Coordinates of C-alpha atoms and ligand atoms in Angstrom, one line a residue:
X1 CA 0.8 -14.3 74.9
X2 CA -2.8 -13.5 75.8
X3 CA -3.1 -9.5 75.1
X4 CA -5.2 -7.4 76.8
X5 CA -6.6 -3.9 77.0
X6 CA -8.6 -2.5 79.4
X7 CA -10.7 0.5 78.2
X8 CA -10.4 4.0 80.2
X9 CA -12.7 6.0 80.9
X10 CA -14.0 9.0 78.7
X11 CA -11.8 11.4 78.8
X12 CA -10.8 15.4 77.5
X13 CA -6.7 15.3 76.7
X14 CA -5.9 18.9 76.2
X15 CA -2.5 19.3 75.4
X16 CA -0.3 22.2 75.2
X17 CA 1.9 22.1 72.3
X18 CA 0.5 20.8 70.0
X19 CA 2.2 21.3 67.5
X20 CA 5.0 20.7 68.6
X21 CA 7.8 18.2 68.4
X22 CA 6.8 16.0 71.1
X23 CA 3.3 16.1 70.4
X24 CA 3.9 14.9 66.9
X25 CA 6.6 12.3 67.1
X26 CA 4.7 10.9 70.0
X27 CA 2.4 11.9 72.2
X28 CA -0.8 12.2 68.7
X29 CA 1.6 9.1 66.8
X30 CA 0.8 7.0 70.2
X31 CA -2.6 7.6 71.0
X32 CA -3.1 6.6 67.6
X33 CA -2.0 3.1 68.5
X34 CA -3.9 3.5 72.0
X35 CA -6.6 3.9 69.5
X36 CA -6.6 1.8 67.3
X37 CA -5.7 -0.7 70.1
X38 CA -9.4 -0.5 71.3
X39 CA -8.9 1.4 74.1
X40 CA -10.4 4.8 73.0
X41 CA -13.9 4.6 74.4
X42 CA -16.4 6.4 72.1
X43 CA -16.3 9.9 73.3
X44 CA -13.3 10.2 74.1
X45 CA -11.6 13.3 72.9
X46 CA -8.0 14.7 72.1
X47 CA -7.6 18.8 72.0
X48 CA -4.9 20.5 70.5
X49 CA -4.1 24.4 72.7
X50 CA -0.5 26.3 70.7
X51 CA -0.7 30.2 69.5
X52 CA -1.0 28.6 66.4
X53 CA -3.8 29.7 64.6
X54 CA -5.8 26.5 63.2
X55 CA -8.8 25.5 62.9
X56 CA -9.8 21.8 63.8
X57 CA -9.4 20.4 60.2
X58 CA -6.1 22.0 60.1
X59 CA -5.2 19.6 63.7
X60 CA -6.4 17.0 62.0
X61 CA -5.0 17.4 59.1
X62 CA -1.2 17.5 61.4
X63 CA -1.7 14.7 63.0
X64 CA -2.8 12.9 60.2
X65 CA 1.1 13.4 58.3
X66 CA 2.4 12.9 61.7
X67 CA 1.2 9.5 61.9
X68 CA 1.6 9.1 58.4
X69 CA 5.7 9.2 59.2
X70 CA 6.0 7.9 63.3
X71 CA 4.3 5.6 63.3
X72 CA 5.1 2.2 60.5
X73 CA 3.0 2.1 57.1
X74 CA 2.8 -1.8 59.0
X75 CA 1.0 -0.6 62.1
X76 CA -1.3 1.9 60.2
X77 CA -4.4 2.3 57.9
X78 CA -7.0 5.7 55.9
X79 CA -9.7 5.0 57.6
X80 CA -9.1 3.9 61.3
X81 CA -6.3 8.0 60.5
X82 CA -9.9 8.6 59.7
X83 CA -11.9 8.3 63.1
X84 CA -9.1 8.7 64.9
X85 CA -8.8 12.9 63.7
X86 CA -12.0 13.5 64.3
X87 CA -11.6 13.2 67.6
X88 CA -9.8 16.0 67.3
X89 CA -10.1 19.4 67.7
X90 CA -8.2 22.3 68.2
X91 CA -8.1 25.8 70.1
X92 CA -6.0 28.8 69.9
X93 CA -4.3 29.1 73.4
X94 CA -1.7 31.4 74.5
X95 CA -0.2 30.7 78.2
X96 CA 1.1 33.4 78.7
X97 CA -1.7 35.6 77.3
X98 CA -5.1 35.7 78.9
X99 CA -6.3 34.5 74.4
X100 CA -8.4 31.2 73.8
X101 CA -9.2 30.8 77.7
X102 CA -12.9 31.1 77.9
X103 CA -13.1 28.9 74.7
X104 CA -11.4 26.4 76.2
X105 CA -13.1 26.3 79.1
X106 CA -16.8 25.5 76.8
X107 CA -14.7 22.8 75.1
X108 CA -13.9 20.9 78.6
X109 CA -16.4 19.0 80.0
X110 CA -16.7 18.7 83.4
X111 CA -18.0 15.1 83.7
X112 CA -15.6 13.1 82.0
X113 CA -12.0 12.8 83.3
X114 CA -9.9 15.3 82.6
X115 CA -5.9 15.4 81.8
X116 CA -3.2 18.0 80.4
X117 CA -0.7 17.6 79.2
X118 CA 2.0 20.2 79.9
X119 CA 4.0 20.0 75.8
X120 CA 5.3 23.3 76.0
X121 CA 8.3 25.4 77.2
X122 CA 9.2 24.9 81.0
X123 CA 8.7 27.7 81.4
X124 CA 5.5 27.8 80.3
X125 CA 4.7 24.9 83.6
X126 CA 3.8 26.9 86.0
X127 CA 1.5 29.7 83.8
X128 CA -0.3 27.3 82.6
X129 CA -1.6 25.8 85.4
X130 CA -2.4 29.2 87.0
X131 CA -5.2 29.6 84.4
X132 CA -6.8 26.8 84.6
X133 CA -7.3 27.3 87.7
X134 CA -7.8 30.7 87.4
X135 CA -10.8 30.0 84.7
X136 CA -12.1 27.2 86.6
X137 CA -11.6 25.0 83.3
X138 CA -10.5 22.5 85.6
X139 CA -12.3 19.9 87.6
X140 CA -11.1 18.6 91.4
X141 CA -9.9 15.6 90.0
X142 CA -7.8 17.6 86.4
X143 CA -4.5 15.7 85.9
X144 CA -1.3 18.3 85.2
X145 CA 1.0 15.5 83.1
X146 CA 4.9 18.5 83.7
X147 CA 7.2 16.9 80.7
X148 CA 11.3 17.3 81.9
X149 CA 13.4 18.8 82.5
X150 CA 11.3 19.8 86.2
X151 CA 13.2 22.7 87.2
X152 CA 16.8 23.5 86.4
X153 CA 18.3 22.6 90.3
X154 CA 15.6 22.5 93.5
X155 CA 15.2 25.9 94.1
X156 CA 13.7 26.0 90.4
X157 CA 12.6 22.8 91.4
X158 CA 10.9 23.7 94.6
X159 CA 9.8 26.6 93.2
X160 CA 7.8 25.1 89.8
X161 CA 6.2 22.9 93.1
X162 CA 4.7 26.2 94.4
X163 CA 3.2 27.0 91.6
X164 CA 1.7 24.0 90.8
X165 CA 0.8 23.2 94.3
X166 CA -1.3 26.2 95.1
X167 CA -3.6 24.9 92.2
X168 CA -3.3 21.8 92.3
X169 CA -3.2 18.2 94.8
X170 CA -0.4 16.4 94.7
X171 CA -2.6 13.1 93.9
X172 CA -3.3 15.4 90.2
X173 CA 0.6 15.9 89.2
X174 CA 2.5 13.5 86.7
X175 CA 5.5 14.3 86.2
X176 CA 7.0 12.2 83.8
X177 CA 10.2 10.4 82.4
X178 CA 10.0 8.3 80.3
X179 CA 12.2 6.1 80.8
X180 CA 9.2 4.2 83.8
X181 CA 7.5 3.7 81.1
X182 CA 9.2 1.3 79.0
X183 CA 8.7 -1.9 79.4
X184 CA 12.2 -3.0 79.9
X185 CA 12.3 -0.5 82.7
X186 CA 8.6 -1.8 84.4
X187 CA 10.8 -5.3 83.8
X188 CA 13.3 -4.6 85.7
X189 CA 10.8 -5.4 89.4
X190 CA 8.9 -7.6 88.2
X191 CA 11.9 -9.6 87.5
X192 CA 13.5 -8.3 91.1
X193 CA 9.9 -8.7 93.2
X194 CA 8.5 -11.8 91.1
X195 CA 10.9 -14.0 91.5
X196 CA 12.2 -15.7 95.4
X197 CA 15.8 -15.8 93.3
X198 CA 17.2 -12.7 93.2
X199 CA 15.8 -11.0 95.5
X200 CA 18.7 -12.8 99.1
X201 CA 21.4 -11.8 96.9
X202 CA 20.5 -8.9 95.8
X203 CA 22.7 -6.5 98.5
X204 CA 26.0 -5.8 98.7
X205 CA 27.2 -9.7 101.0
X206 CA 26.9 -10.9 97.6
X207 CA 26.5 -7.8 95.3
X208 CA 30.3 -7.2 93.8
X209 CA 29.5 -3.6 91.5
X210 CA 26.0 -1.7 89.6
X211 CA 26.8 -0.3 86.2
X212 CA 24.2 1.6 84.6
X213 CA 25.3 2.3 81.4
X214 CA 23.0 4.3 78.7
X215 CA 24.4 5.6 75.6
X216 CA 23.6 6.7 72.4
X217 CA 24.2 7.1 69.0
X218 CA 22.5 10.6 68.1
X219 CA 24.3 13.9 68.6
X220 CA 23.2 17.0 70.2
X221 CA 22.2 18.9 65.9
X222 CA 19.6 20.6 66.3
X223 CA 19.1 20.8 71.0
X224 CA 22.5 22.0 70.7
X225 CA 21.0 25.7 73.0
X226 CA 18.9 23.6 74.9
X227 CA 21.5 21.1 76.0
X228 CA 23.8 23.8 76.6
X229 CA 21.8 24.9 79.9
X230 CA 22.0 21.0 80.9
X231 CA 24.6 18.8 79.7
X232 CA 24.5 14.5 80.3
X233 CA 24.2 15.9 84.3
X234 CA 20.6 17.4 83.7
X235 CA 19.3 15.4 80.3
X236 CA 20.3 12.3 81.7
X237 CA 21.5 11.5 85.1
X238 CA 19.0 13.3 87.3
X239 CA 16.3 11.7 85.8
X240 CA 16.6 9.0 83.8
X241 CA 19.6 7.4 85.2
X242 CA 18.6 8.7 88.4
X243 CA 14.9 6.6 88.1
X244 CA 17.2 3.0 86.7
X245 CA 20.0 3.2 90.1
X246 CA 16.4 3.8 92.3
X247 CA 14.0 0.2 91.0
X248 CA 17.2 -1.4 91.2
X249 CA 18.3 -0.5 94.2
X250 CA 15.4 -0.2 96.4
X251 CA 13.4 -2.2 99.4
X252 CA 10.5 -3.8 98.1
X253 CA 7.7 -2.1 98.4
X254 CA 4.7 -3.7 100.3
X255 CA 2.4 -3.0 97.1
X256 CA 2.6 -1.8 94.0
X257 CA 1.0 1.4 94.1
X258 CA 2.0 4.4 93.7
X259 CA 3.9 5.9 97.2
X260 CA 4.2 2.6 98.8
X261 CA 6.8 2.5 95.6
X262 CA 7.5 6.1 95.8
X263 CA 8.7 6.3 99.0
X264 CA 11.4 3.3 98.6
X265 CA 12.1 5.2 95.1
X266 CA 13.5 8.3 97.9
X267 CA 14.8 6.7 100.7
X268 CA 17.5 5.6 97.8
X269 CA 18.4 8.8 96.6
X270 CA 18.4 10.6 100.4
X271 CA 21.0 7.3 101.3
X272 CA 23.1 7.7 97.9
X273 CA 26.8 10.2 99.7
X274 CA 28.4 13.4 97.6
X275 CA 29.8 12.3 94.9
X276 CA 34.0 13.3 94.5
X277 CA 35.4 15.0 91.8
X278 CA 37.9 11.2 91.4
X279 CA 35.1 9.3 90.7
X280 CA 33.7 12.0 88.1
X281 CA 34.4 11.8 84.5
X282 CA 32.6 13.8 81.8
X283 CA 33.5 13.6 78.0
X284 CA 32.2 16.2 76.0
X285 CA 31.9 14.4 71.9
X286 CA 34.8 16.2 69.0
X287 CA 34.4 16.0 65.2
X288 CA 34.9 12.5 63.6
X289 CA 35.5 11.9 60.0
X290 CA 32.8 12.8 58.4
X291 CA 31.0 14.5 61.5
X292 CA 30.4 17.6 63.4
X293 CA 31.7 18.2 66.8
X294 CA 29.8 19.3 70.4
X295 CA 31.8 23.0 69.4
X296 CA 29.9 23.1 66.5
X297 CA 26.3 21.6 67.6
X298 CA 26.7 24.2 70.1
X299 CA 25.9 27.8 70.5
X300 CA 28.8 29.0 72.7
X301 CA 32.2 28.2 70.7
X302 CA 34.2 28.3 74.3
X303 CA 31.1 25.1 76.4
X304 CA 31.9 23.5 78.4
X305 CA 29.3 21.4 79.2
X306 CA 29.6 18.0 79.3
X307 CA 27.6 15.8 76.2
X308 CA 29.3 11.6 78.5
X309 CA 28.5 11.5 81.8
X310 CA 30.8 8.3 84.0
X311 CA 30.6 8.4 87.5
X312 CA 31.0 6.2 90.3
X313 CA 28.0 6.5 93.0
X314 CA 27.5 5.1 96.7
X315 CA 24.5 4.2 98.8
X316 CA 25.6 4.7 102.8
X317 CA 22.3 2.3 103.6
X318 CA 22.7 -1.5 105.5
X319 CA 21.8 -3.4 101.9
X320 CA 24.7 -1.2 99.5
X321 CA 27.1 -0.3 101.8
X322 CA 30.8 -1.8 100.6
X323 CA 28.8 -1.5 96.6
X324 CA 29.7 0.7 94.3
X325 CA 27.4 1.7 91.2
X326 CA 28.6 2.9 88.6
X327 CA 27.6 5.2 85.7
X328 CA 27.7 6.3 82.5
X329 CA 25.3 8.2 79.4
X330 CA 26.7 9.6 76.7
X331 CA 25.6 11.2 73.1
X332 CA 27.7 10.1 69.8
X333 CA 28.6 6.2 71.3
X334 CA 29.9 3.9 69.5
X335 CA 26.0 2.2 70.1
X336 CA 23.3 2.8 71.8
X337 CA 22.6 0.6 74.5
X338 CA 21.2 0.6 77.8
X339 CA 21.9 -2.2 79.6
X340 CA 22.2 -2.1 83.6
X341 CA 24.3 -5.2 84.9
X342 CA 24.3 -7.2 88.4
X343 CA 28.6 -8.7 88.9
X344 CA 28.2 -10.7 92.0
X345 CA 30.1 -12.0 93.9
X346 CA 32.8 -15.0 93.3
X347 CA 32.6 -17.9 95.9
X348 CA 33.9 -17.3 98.8
X349 CA 35.6 -20.5 98.2
X350 CA 37.1 -22.6 95.6
X351 CA 37.1 -26.0 96.0
X352 CA 38.4 -26.8 92.2
X353 CA 41.3 -24.7 93.4
X354 CA 43.8 -21.9 91.7
X355 CA 44.0 -23.5 88.2
X356 CA 39.9 -22.9 87.7
X357 CA 40.3 -19.5 87.5
X358 CA 37.9 -17.1 88.8
X359 CA 34.6 -16.2 88.0
X360 CA 31.8 -14.2 88.8
X361 CA 27.9 -15.2 89.2
X362 CA 27.2 -12.0 85.2
X363 CA 23.7 -10.0 85.2
X364 CA 22.5 -9.1 83.0
X365 CA 19.3 -6.5 81.7
X366 CA 19.3 -5.5 78.5
X367 CA 16.4 -2.3 78.9
X368 CA 16.5 -1.2 74.4
X369 CA 17.6 -2.1 71.8
X370 CA 17.3 -7.3 72.6
X371 CA 14.7 -6.0 75.4
X372 CA 16.1 -8.8 77.5
X373 CA 17.9 -10.4 80.5
X374 CA 21.1 -13.2 80.7
X375 CA 23.0 -14.4 83.6
X376 CA 26.2 -15.5 82.8
X377 CA 26.9 -18.9 85.4
X378 CA 30.0 -21.2 85.6
X379 CA 30.0 -24.7 84.6
X380 CA 32.3 -28.0 83.7
X381 CA 34.2 -27.4 80.3
X382 CA 33.8 -30.2 78.6
X383 CA 35.7 -33.5 78.4
X384 CA 38.4 -35.0 79.9
X385 CA 41.7 -32.8 81.9
X386 CA 40.0 -32.5 85.5
X387 CA 37.7 -29.3 86.4
X388 CA 38.3 -26.9 84.4
X389 CA 35.7 -24.2 84.5
X390 CA 34.0 -22.0 81.9
X391 CA 31.7 -19.0 81.6
X392 CA 28.0 -19.4 79.6
X393 CA 25.1 -17.6 79.4
X394 CA 22.0 -18.1 80.5
X395 CA 20.5 -15.2 77.9
X396 CA 16.6 -14.8 77.1
X397 CA 14.6 -12.1 74.7
X398 CA 11.7 -11.3 75.7
X399 CA 10.4 -10.9 72.4
X400 CA 11.3 -14.6 71.7
X401 CA 9.9 -15.7 75.1
X402 CA 6.9 -14.1 74.6
X403 CA 6.5 -14.6 71.4
X404 CA 5.2 -12.3 68.4
X405 CA 3.0 -10.5 71.3
X406 CA 6.2 -9.2 73.3
X407 CA 6.5 -6.8 69.7
X408 CA 3.0 -4.8 70.1
X409 CA 3.9 -3.4 73.8
X410 CA 2.4 -0.3 74.1
X411 CA 5.8 3.0 73.8
X412 CA 6.9 4.7 76.7
X413 CA 4.4 7.1 76.6
X414 CA 1.3 4.5 74.9
X415 CA 1.6 3.5 78.9
X416 CA 1.9 6.8 80.4
X417 CA -0.8 8.5 78.7
X418 CA -3.0 6.1 79.7
X419 CA -2.5 5.2 83.4
X420 CA -3.0 9.1 83.9
X421 CA -6.8 8.7 82.6
X422 CA -6.3 5.4 84.3
X423 CA -5.7 8.3 87.9
X424 CA -2.5 5.3 88.0
X425 CA 1.0 7.1 89.8
X426 CA 3.2 4.9 90.4
X427 CA 5.5 5.1 87.1
X428 CA 5.6 8.7 87.8
X429 CA 7.6 10.8 89.9
X430 CA 6.3 12.8 93.2
X431 CA 7.5 15.9 93.8
X432 CA 9.3 15.3 96.5
X433 CA 11.5 12.5 95.3
X434 CA 12.6 15.4 92.0
X435 CA 13.3 17.7 94.7
X436 CA 15.4 15.4 96.3
X437 CA 17.3 14.2 93.7
X438 CA 18.3 18.1 92.6
X439 CA 19.5 18.1 96.0
X440 CA 21.9 15.6 95.2
X441 CA 23.2 16.3 91.6
X442 CA 23.4 20.4 92.7
X443 CA 26.9 20.3 94.0
X444 CA 28.1 18.0 91.8
X445 CA 27.8 20.3 89.2
X446 CA 28.6 23.3 91.4
X447 CA 31.6 22.1 91.8
X448 CA 32.3 21.8 88.6
X449 CA 31.0 25.0 87.3
X450 CA 33.3 26.8 90.4
X451 CA 36.8 24.8 89.6
X452 CA 36.1 25.9 85.4
X453 CA 36.5 22.5 84.2
X454 CA 36.5 21.7 80.8
X455 CA 35.3 17.6 79.8
X456 CA 37.8 16.2 78.0
X457 CA 37.0 15.3 74.2
X458 CA 36.5 11.6 72.9
X459 CA 35.7 10.8 69.2
X460 CA 32.5 10.2 67.9
X461 CA 31.4 6.8 67.4
X462 CA 34.3 5.2 70.8
X463 CA 33.1 4.9 74.4
X464 CA 34.7 7.8 75.7
X465 CA 36.8 9.1 77.1
X466 CA 40.0 7.0 78.0
X467 CA 39.3 8.5 81.9
X468 CA 35.9 6.5 82.4
X469 CA 37.4 3.2 81.3
X470 CA 39.8 4.0 84.5
X471 CA 37.2 5.0 86.5
X472 CA 36.7 0.7 87.3
X473 CA 39.9 -0.3 86.0
X474 CA 41.5 1.3 88.6
X475 CA 38.8 -0.7 91.0
X476 CA 40.1 -3.7 88.9
X477 CA 37.1 -4.0 87.3
X478 CA 35.7 -3.2 83.6
X479 CA 33.0 -2.3 81.8
X480 CA 30.3 -3.6 79.4
X481 CA 31.5 -3.3 76.7
X482 CA 29.1 -0.9 74.8
X483 CA 28.7 -3.0 71.5
X484 CA 26.7 -2.7 68.0
Ligands
NDP1 P1 8.3 21.8 70.2 O1 9.5 23.8 70.4 O2 8.4 22.1 70.0 O3 7.1 22.5 70.5 C1 6.7 23.7 71.9 C2 5.0 23.5 71.0 O4 4.3 25.2 72.1 C3 4.4 24.0 70.0 O5 2.7 23.7 70.4 C4 4.4 25.9 70.5 O6 3.4 25.3 69.8 C5 3.6 25.2 71.7 N1 4.3 26.6 72.4 C6 4.8 27.8 72.8 N2 4.9 28.8 73.4 C7 3.6 28.9 73.7 C8 2.3 29.7 74.8 N3 2.8 31.3 75.0 N4 0.9 28.9 74.7 C9 1.2 28.4 74.1 N5 1.1 26.8 73.8 C10 2.8 27.5 73.4 O7 9.4 22.1 71.3 P2 9.3 20.4 72.2 O8 7.3 19.9 71.7 O9 10.6 20.4 71.3 O10 9.4 19.6 73.6 C11 7.7 20.3 74.9 C12 8.1 19.9 76.1 O11 8.2 18.4 75.9 C13 9.9 20.2 76.9 O12 9.2 20.2 77.7 C14 10.5 19.9 75.9 O13 11.9 19.4 77.7 C15 9.6 18.8 76.9 N6 10.5 17.6 75.6 C16 10.4 16.6 74.3 C17 11.7 16.2 74.1 C18 11.5 15.6 72.4 O14 11.8 15.1 71.8 N7 10.8 17.5 71.9 C19 11.6 15.1 74.6 C20 11.7 14.9 76.5 C21 10.6 16.0 76.7 P3 2.8 27.9 69.0 O15 4.5 29.1 68.7 O16 2.5 28.4 68.4 O17 2.2 28.3 70.7
BG6_2 C1 15.3 12.8 77.0 C2 16.9 13.5 76.4 O1 15.2 12.6 77.8 O2 16.0 11.0 76.1 C3 17.8 13.5 75.4 O3 16.0 14.8 76.3 C4 18.1 11.7 75.0 O4 18.4 13.8 75.5 C5 16.1 10.8 75.5 O5 18.1 11.0 73.4 C6 16.8 9.4 75.5 O6 15.6 8.8 75.4 P1 15.2 7.4 74.7 O7 14.3 6.4 74.6 O8 15.8 7.0 73.6 O9 16.0 6.1 74.9

């Protein structure tokens, strides 16, 4: 594989919340890796901003320590860390006050690409946009990177879109969903639209059902306050699983450009049916032998927040009517495993008779870990004694197929930040897309809130609640096993 690093233009990237968890764990180590890859031009600068009283040197020390902690040893060295942190600056700024804005205005250059990353709590997104505009810091091409969550329902998302729109054009707003920055998620589009093989079969006539699983082993320990207000539906389904569903179900865009792709995703979201209560299973992890349950991680002893959700979703359009999409995500499950499984229908008629059994092709796209794809095909079982059939895998792990360089691909945040600097919005959510996603999500959440539904308890390290298995069993189907 040939590695092609495309250098970006000189930039000033201001990270509001530059001392926070996300900046230290993902954004700054990611920028360091892009620096090492030679993608940051000589006069690119990164400016941390937060209320803390830090000098440039304090911030540089903090970032140096974050790189030591979050970049693997074999990918860093003292010399490049020193060079990278010399590009860093820090300004003390209060998003809600007047402090620091004049200093920031003096520091940020007007004649380079400007990017402002809002890596602060969501209640500050509107304040930052308004103040950037008021203090005339941002130029007409400046880019705003807005973290999740983007609102907590349709009303708040619309309000946030309106505040941003009062100071910036939609073409300047980059709403992050880091799943779109994952290499394998983009690969989903390549598999679908760069091969002639799949697209003719990619519809309800040939596909029996689709499963999308994002299983995690982590708990919400330390994030209970956030998670209580969010739950798996808001934290994972409304954004990450929705994006996976859109990329799987959308029509081929005419071009790989921001609006062509986002128009098609929007059409999928708008075609989603309301989900009846019997098609939803919510779960909450209970305590295990040596691990705490969700209740211990929550701030509310009577919490009804779901840490797991499974649902059957129907798409009302010509391509998908009659082919259900089963979505499932949860914390503290048996393994960390994200994949999309496309189960094709059986052949319309078996020439081999009943003894041959029933067989269906299954395409599995493994998003993480062990990135790759696997197509189950049916062949003759070797040996004499008639025509017995057996299903075997055509299995490809991307790392094996592409060689060692496949292991060195940028992580989601690195890729997305570089897209921001390049001014490419394809992998970012448009305002109307986010609103449509909330318009579908809101009634589902309102339904269980009004009924006072309590999620079912499930064992840590399991597949989630039993009823999630039943969601498929009752349709004569089975989930792919969550496996290590
Ligand atoms: P943290 O609480 O760790 O950091 C918040 C940062 O914001 C700190 O640097 C803080 O510094 C700064 N800040 C707080 N108040 C102000 C203010 N009034 N003016 C200026 N700066 C302020 O949060 P995270 O880093 O975890 O999260 C940041 C954003 O990223 C959130 O929107 C979150 O939802 C999102 N996100 C985070 C993920 C993660 O893994 N952490 C994952 C996905 C999304 P100071 O107090 O000194 O001002
Ligand atoms: C975040 C969610 O957006 O995505 C977390 O807030 C979740 O709850 C995380 O753990 C999963 O991301 P990844 O990249 O580890 O699959």
